[in-house]
PDB file of C-alpha atoms and ligand atoms in Angstrom:
ATOM      1  CA  UNK W  57      -8.494  10.805  -2.310  1.00 90.00           C
ATOM      2  CA  UNK W  58      -4.872   9.393  -2.111  1.00 94.00           C
ATOM      3  CA  UNK W  59      -2.624   9.928   0.950  1.00 96.00           C
ATOM      4  CA  UNK W  60       1.320   9.683   1.556  1.00 97.00           C
ATOM      5  CA  UNK W  61       1.490   6.231   3.699  1.00 98.00           C
ATOM      6  CA  UNK W  62       5.567   5.987   3.165  1.00 98.00           C
ATOM      7  CA  UNK W  63       8.433   8.245   2.398  1.00 98.00           C
ATOM      8  CA  UNK W  64      11.765   6.694   2.974  1.00 96.00           C
ATOM      9  CA  UNK W  65      15.078   6.621   1.057  1.00 97.00           C
ATOM     10  CA  UNK W  66      16.886   3.598  -0.755  1.00 97.00           C
ATOM     11  CA  UNK W  67      20.165   2.111   0.779  1.00 97.00           C
ATOM     12  CA  UNK W  68      22.681  -0.115  -0.483  1.00 97.00           C
ATOM     13  CA  UNK W  69      21.088  -3.031   1.378  1.00 97.00           C
ATOM     14  CA  UNK W  70      17.568  -2.401  -0.761  1.00 97.00           C
ATOM     15  CA  UNK W  71      19.791  -3.395  -4.279  1.00 97.00           C
ATOM     16  CA  UNK W  72      19.985  -5.908  -6.548  1.00 96.00           C
ATOM     17  CA  UNK W  73      23.362  -7.153  -8.354  1.00 95.00           C
ATOM     18  CA  UNK W  74      22.396  -4.279 -11.042  1.00 93.00           C
ATOM     19  CA  UNK W  75      22.597  -1.400  -8.633  1.00 93.00           C
ATOM     20  CA  UNK W  76      18.775  -0.939  -8.757  1.00 96.00           C
ATOM     21  CA  UNK W  77      16.342  -1.344  -5.990  1.00 97.00           C
ATOM     22  CA  UNK W  78      14.987  -4.945  -6.638  1.00 96.00           C
ATOM     23  CA  UNK W  79      11.574  -6.086  -6.614  1.00 95.00           C
ATOM     24  CA  UNK W  80      10.916  -7.482  -3.237  1.00 96.00           C
ATOM     25  CA  UNK W  81      11.887  -4.329  -1.491  1.00 97.00           C
ATOM     26  CA  UNK W  82       9.418  -2.309  -3.872  1.00 97.00           C
ATOM     27  CA  UNK W  83       6.836  -4.945  -2.859  1.00 97.00           C
ATOM     28  CA  UNK W  84       7.649  -5.063   0.580  1.00 97.00           C
ATOM     29  CA  UNK W  85       7.259  -1.145   0.766  1.00 98.00           C
ATOM     30  CA  UNK W  86       3.947  -1.113  -1.134  1.00 98.00           C
ATOM     31  CA  UNK W  87       2.363  -3.643   1.214  1.00 98.00           C
ATOM     32  CA  UNK W  88       3.690  -1.778   4.582  1.00 98.00           C
ATOM     33  CA  UNK W  89       1.943   1.286   2.966  1.00 98.00           C
ATOM     34  CA  UNK W  90      -1.255  -0.387   2.725  1.00 98.00           C
ATOM     35  CA  UNK W  91      -0.997  -2.048   5.973  1.00 98.00           C
ATOM     36  CA  UNK W  92      -0.374   1.366   8.019  1.00 98.00           C
ATOM     37  CA  UNK W  93      -3.308   2.787   5.637  1.00 97.00           C
ATOM     38  CA  UNK W  94      -5.510  -0.119   6.861  1.00 98.00           C
ATOM     39  CA  UNK W  95      -4.706   0.713  10.511  1.00 97.00           C
ATOM     40  CA  UNK W  96      -5.816   4.332  10.114  1.00 95.00           C
ATOM     41  CA  UNK W  97      -9.312   3.063   9.016  1.00 96.00           C
ATOM     42  CA  UNK W  98     -10.050   0.091  11.147  1.00 97.00           C
ATOM     43  CA  UNK W  99      -9.218  -1.490  14.554  1.00 96.00           C
ATOM     44  CA  UNK W 100      -7.943  -4.995  14.963  1.00 96.00           C
ATOM     45  CA  UNK W 101      -6.235  -7.589  13.068  1.00 97.00           C
ATOM     46  CA  UNK W 102      -6.141  -7.712   9.006  1.00 98.00           C
ATOM     47  CA  UNK W 103      -3.853  -9.808   6.730  1.00 98.00           C
ATOM     48  CA  UNK W 104      -3.004  -9.270   2.595  1.00 98.00           C
ATOM     49  CA  UNK W 105      -5.071 -11.833   0.803  1.00 98.00           C
ATOM     50  CA  UNK W 106      -4.654 -10.426  -2.935  1.00 98.00           C
ATOM     51  CA  UNK W 107      -2.119  -8.266  -4.814  1.00 97.00           C
ATOM     52  CA  UNK W 108      -2.902  -7.620  -8.871  1.00 95.00           C
ATOM     53  CA  UNK W 109      -0.476  -7.002 -11.302  1.00 87.00           C
ATOM     54  CA  UNK W 110       2.843  -5.371 -10.817  1.00 91.00           C
ATOM     55  CA  UNK W 111       4.204  -3.614 -13.708  1.00 92.00           C
ATOM     56  CA  UNK W 112       7.708  -2.125 -12.739  1.00 94.00           C
ATOM     57  CA  UNK W 113       7.371   0.937 -15.066  1.00 95.00           C
ATOM     58  CA  UNK W 114      11.065   2.343 -14.135  1.00 95.00           C
ATOM     59  CA  UNK W 115      14.064   1.674 -12.034  1.00 95.00           C
ATOM     60  CA  UNK W 116      14.738   3.122  -8.240  1.00 96.00           C
ATOM     61  CA  UNK W 117      18.456   3.900  -7.767  1.00 95.00           C
ATOM     62  CA  UNK W 118      20.388   3.995  -4.750  1.00 96.00           C
ATOM     63  CA  UNK W 119      19.742   7.154  -2.668  1.00 96.00           C
ATOM     64  CA  UNK W 120      16.143   8.046  -4.417  1.00 97.00           C
ATOM     65  CA  UNK W 121      13.707   9.288  -2.043  1.00 97.00           C
ATOM     66  CA  UNK W 122      10.632   7.071  -2.571  1.00 98.00           C
ATOM     67  CA  UNK W 123       6.956   8.086  -1.851  1.00 98.00           C
ATOM     68  CA  UNK W 124       4.224   5.441  -1.540  1.00 98.00           C
ATOM     69  CA  UNK W 125       0.531   6.666  -1.581  1.00 98.00           C
ATOM     70  CA  UNK W 126      -2.504   4.667  -0.545  1.00 98.00           C
ATOM     71  CA  UNK W 127      -6.221   5.136  -1.564  1.00 97.00           C
ATOM     72  CA  UNK W 128      -8.998   3.106  -0.103  1.00 97.00           C
ATOM     73  CA  UNK W 129     -10.975   2.323  -3.235  1.00 97.00           C
ATOM     74  CA  UNK W 130     -13.902  -0.517  -1.767  1.00 97.00           C
ATOM     75  CA  UNK W 131     -14.780  -1.662   1.682  1.00 97.00           C
ATOM     76  CA  UNK W 132     -16.530  -4.941   1.257  1.00 96.00           C
ATOM     77  CA  UNK W 133     -18.253  -7.232   3.412  1.00 97.00           C
ATOM     78  CA  UNK W 134     -15.084  -8.480   5.490  1.00 98.00           C
ATOM     79  CA  UNK W 135     -12.407  -6.771   2.972  1.00 98.00           C
ATOM     80  CA  UNK W 136     -10.738  -3.537   2.368  1.00 98.00           C
ATOM     81  CA  UNK W 137      -9.582  -2.778  -1.363  1.00 97.00           C
ATOM     82  CA  UNK W 138      -6.673   0.029  -1.545  1.00 97.00           C
ATOM     83  CA  UNK W 139      -5.057   1.124  -4.596  1.00 97.00           C
ATOM     84  CA  UNK W 140      -1.420   1.787  -3.968  1.00 98.00           C
ATOM     85  CA  UNK W 141       1.301   4.114  -6.238  1.00 97.00           C
ATOM     86  CA  UNK W 142       5.082   3.655  -5.891  1.00 98.00           C
ATOM     87  CA  UNK W 143       6.874   6.810  -6.902  1.00 98.00           C
ATOM     88  CA  UNK W 144      10.679   7.946  -6.744  1.00 97.00           C
ATOM     89  CA  UNK W 145      12.609  11.176  -7.047  1.00 97.00           C
ATOM     90  CA  UNK W 146      15.853  10.606  -8.605  1.00 93.00           C
ATOM     91  CA  UNK W 147      18.603  11.483  -6.182  1.00 89.00           C
ATOM     92  CA  UNK W 148      20.609  13.142  -8.739  1.00 90.00           C
ATOM     93  CA  UNK W 149      18.279  14.762 -11.218  1.00 93.00           C
ATOM     94  CA  UNK W 150      15.636  15.003  -8.553  1.00 94.00           C
ATOM     95  CA  UNK W 151      13.175  14.308 -11.753  1.00 95.00           C
ATOM     96  CA  UNK W 152       9.907  12.071 -10.057  1.00 96.00           C
ATOM     97  CA  UNK W 153       8.908   8.872 -11.830  1.00 97.00           C
ATOM     98  CA  UNK W 154       5.965   6.730 -11.402  1.00 97.00           C
ATOM     99  CA  UNK W 155       7.505   3.365 -10.448  1.00 97.00           C
ATOM    100  CA  UNK W 156       4.506   1.131 -10.322  1.00 96.00           C
ATOM    101  CA  UNK W 157       0.946   0.921  -8.816  1.00 96.00           C
ATOM    102  CA  UNK W 158      -1.285  -2.120  -7.768  1.00 97.00           C
ATOM    103  CA  UNK W 159      -4.389  -2.840  -6.196  1.00 97.00           C
ATOM    104  CA  UNK W 160      -4.155  -4.708  -2.494  1.00 98.00           C
ATOM    105  CA  UNK W 161      -7.243  -6.601  -0.967  1.00 98.00           C
ATOM    106  CA  UNK W 162      -6.921  -7.114   2.904  1.00 98.00           C
ATOM    107  CA  UNK W 163      -9.326  -8.718   5.174  1.00 98.00           C
ATOM    108  CA  UNK W 164     -10.168  -8.519   8.546  1.00 98.00           C
ATOM    109  CA  UNK W 165      -9.829 -11.534  10.642  1.00 98.00           C
ATOM    110  CA  UNK W 166     -10.438 -12.551  14.324  1.00 98.00           C
ATOM    111  CA  UNK W 167      -7.988 -14.540  16.688  1.00 97.00           C
ATOM    112  CA  UNK W 168      -8.514 -17.953  14.433  1.00 98.00           C
ATOM    113  CA  UNK W 169      -7.667 -16.165  11.120  1.00 97.00           C
ATOM    114  CA  UNK W 170     -11.167 -16.331  10.064  1.00 98.00           C
ATOM    115  CA  UNK W 171     -12.646 -13.196   8.049  1.00 98.00           C
ATOM    116  CA  UNK W 172     -14.902 -11.093  10.141  1.00 98.00           C
ATOM    117  CA  UNK W 173     -16.683  -8.316   9.070  1.00 97.00           C
ATOM    118  CA  UNK W 174     -15.079  -5.090   8.615  1.00 97.00           C
ATOM    119  CA  UNK W 175     -17.691  -2.410   8.929  1.00 95.00           C
ATOM    120  CA  UNK W 176     -18.030  -2.651  12.560  1.00 96.00           C
ATOM    121  CA  UNK W 177     -14.115  -2.270  12.814  1.00 97.00           C
ATOM    122  CA  UNK W 178     -13.967   0.842  10.984  1.00 96.00           C
ATOM    123  CA  UNK W 179     -12.718   3.965  13.150  1.00 96.00           C
ATOM    124  CA  UNK W 180     -15.187   6.488  14.095  1.00 93.00           C
ATOM    125  CA  UNK W 181     -12.988   9.537  12.313  1.00 90.00           C
ATOM    126  CA  UNK W 182     -12.414   7.962   8.790  1.00 92.00           C
ATOM    127  CA  UNK W 183     -12.220  10.560   6.087  1.00 89.00           C
ATOM    128  CA  UNK W 184     -15.663  11.237   4.387  1.00 89.00           C
ATOM    129  CA  UNK W 185     -14.688   9.461   1.019  1.00 90.00           C
ATOM    130  CA  UNK W 186     -13.867   6.205   2.677  1.00 91.00           C
ATOM    131  CA  UNK W 187     -17.321   6.570   4.464  1.00 89.00           C
ATOM    132  CA  UNK W 188     -19.146   7.031   1.410  1.00 90.00           C
ATOM    133  CA  UNK W 189     -17.678   3.895   0.317  1.00 92.00           C
ATOM    134  CA  UNK W 190     -19.141   2.197   3.270  1.00 89.00           C
ATOM    135  CA  UNK W 191     -22.767   3.045   2.166  1.00 75.00           C
ATOM    136  CA  UNK W 192     -22.320   1.420  -1.425  1.00 72.00           C
TER     137      UNK W 192
HETATM  138  C1  COA Q 376      -7.156 -13.968   4.077  1.00 65.06           C
HETATM  139  C2  COA Q 376      -7.942 -15.393   4.600  1.00 65.06           C
HETATM  140  C3  COA Q 376      -8.161 -15.173   6.385  1.00 65.06           C
HETATM  141  C4  COA Q 376      -9.276 -15.311   3.993  1.00 65.06           C
HETATM  142  O1  COA Q 376     -10.116 -16.510   4.000  1.00 65.06           O
HETATM  143  P1  COA Q 376     -10.827 -16.928   2.767  1.00 65.06           P
HETATM  144  O2  COA Q 376     -11.339 -18.247   3.304  1.00 65.06           O
HETATM  145  O3  COA Q 376     -10.170 -17.125   1.460  1.00 65.06           O
HETATM  146  O4  COA Q 376     -11.973 -15.770   2.903  1.00 65.06           O
HETATM  147  P2  COA Q 376     -12.759 -15.494   1.863  1.00 65.06           P
HETATM  148  O5  COA Q 376     -13.308 -16.740   0.839  1.00 65.06           O
HETATM  149  O6  COA Q 376     -14.073 -15.238   3.029  1.00 65.06           O
HETATM  150  O7  COA Q 376     -12.803 -14.004   1.420  1.00 65.06           O
HETATM  151  C5  COA Q 376     -12.997 -13.210   2.625  1.00 65.06           C
HETATM  152  C6  COA Q 376     -12.617 -11.612   1.751  1.00 65.06           C
HETATM  153  O8  COA Q 376     -11.445 -11.963   1.026  1.00 65.06           O
HETATM  154  C7  COA Q 376     -11.900 -11.373  -0.533  1.00 65.06           C
HETATM  155  N1  COA Q 376     -10.724 -12.247  -1.238  1.00 65.06           N
HETATM  156  C8  COA Q 376     -10.316 -13.738  -1.140  1.00 65.06           C
HETATM  157  N2  COA Q 376      -9.684 -13.966  -2.182  1.00 65.06           N
HETATM  158  C9  COA Q 376      -9.782 -13.188  -2.646  1.00 65.06           C
HETATM  159  C10 COA Q 376      -8.803 -12.628  -4.150  1.00 65.06           C
HETATM  160  N3  COA Q 376      -8.051 -13.557  -4.333  1.00 65.06           N
HETATM  161  N4  COA Q 376      -9.040 -11.369  -4.690  1.00 65.06           N
HETATM  162  C11 COA Q 376      -9.827 -10.541  -4.390  1.00 65.06           C
HETATM  163  N5  COA Q 376     -10.756 -10.784  -3.173  1.00 65.06           N
HETATM  164  C12 COA Q 376     -10.173 -11.875  -2.317  1.00 65.06           C
HETATM  165  C13 COA Q 376     -13.142 -11.982  -0.637  1.00 65.06           C
HETATM  166  O9  COA Q 376     -13.805 -11.415  -1.776  1.00 65.06           O
HETATM  167  C14 COA Q 376     -13.862 -11.670   0.519  1.00 65.06           C
HETATM  168  O10 COA Q 376     -14.165 -10.248   0.890  1.00 65.06           O
HETATM  169  P3  COA Q 376     -15.271  -9.830   1.044  1.00 65.06           P
HETATM  170  O11 COA Q 376     -15.923 -10.392   2.584  1.00 65.06           O
HETATM  171  O12 COA Q 376     -15.415  -8.373   1.265  1.00 65.06           O
HETATM  172  O13 COA Q 376     -16.369  -9.827  -0.047  1.00 65.06           O
HETATM  173  C15 COA Q 376      -6.810 -16.565   4.171  1.00 65.06           C
HETATM  174  O14 COA Q 376      -7.114 -16.943   2.959  1.00 65.06           O
HETATM  175  C16 COA Q 376      -5.619 -16.674   4.780  1.00 65.06           C
HETATM  176  O15 COA Q 376      -5.251 -16.493   5.722  1.00 65.06           O
HETATM  177  N6  COA Q 376      -4.889 -16.308   3.861  1.00 65.06           N
HETATM  178  C17 COA Q 376      -3.214 -15.858   4.356  1.00 65.06           C
HETATM  179  C18 COA Q 376      -3.170 -14.567   4.730  1.00 65.06           C
HETATM  180  C19 COA Q 376      -1.973 -14.153   4.680  1.00 65.06           C
HETATM  181  O16 COA Q 376      -0.899 -14.986   5.438  1.00 65.06           O
HETATM  182  N7  COA Q 376      -1.238 -13.148   4.139  1.00 65.06           N
HETATM  183  C20 COA Q 376       0.228 -12.500   4.054  1.00 65.06           C
HETATM  184  C21 COA Q 376       0.860 -11.994   5.485  1.00 65.06           C
HETATM  185  S1  COA Q 376      -0.361 -10.764   5.692  1.00 65.06           S
END
């Protein structure tokens, strides 16, 4: 079950010299969206350890409204995996496009930046679909 994690508008500071949103902006927004979802699911600190292949399928223009959705797909021993989808709505046509999607893996860490078990850190009110992943 995916949740809207970030909704935002593209501004000129987010553009590359060709006039489209630059990849670093898109990747940073996806990482932020993932981290927001991770905080919804667990207490404490977590860091990004892995992002799978990113394929930019559609350009994002100045003024577009971006929506980034997050879905937890796995709870590991110390890690949590999320599927992140980046979509855009063209400011001119109002058509909606899928821009890219990727898996993000975060790892729960202690104050010494060492991985720690994630299950004791899960919040009490996590959605049922995530709870079901915990018992797998
Ligand atoms: C995150 C970090 C603490 C993990 O340390 P580590 O010694 O590599 O940890 P481990 O090998 O024990 O792996 C920890 C978990 O990460 C997962 N993991 C590690 N590397 C991975 C990779 N390349 N792909 C997928 N998962 C990976 C492991 O599967 C494991 O998950 P599990 O416990 O649920 O099975 C360390 O790599 C680190 O500090 N990296 C830098 C993080 C960072 O700065 N991120 C950017 C800013 S947020």
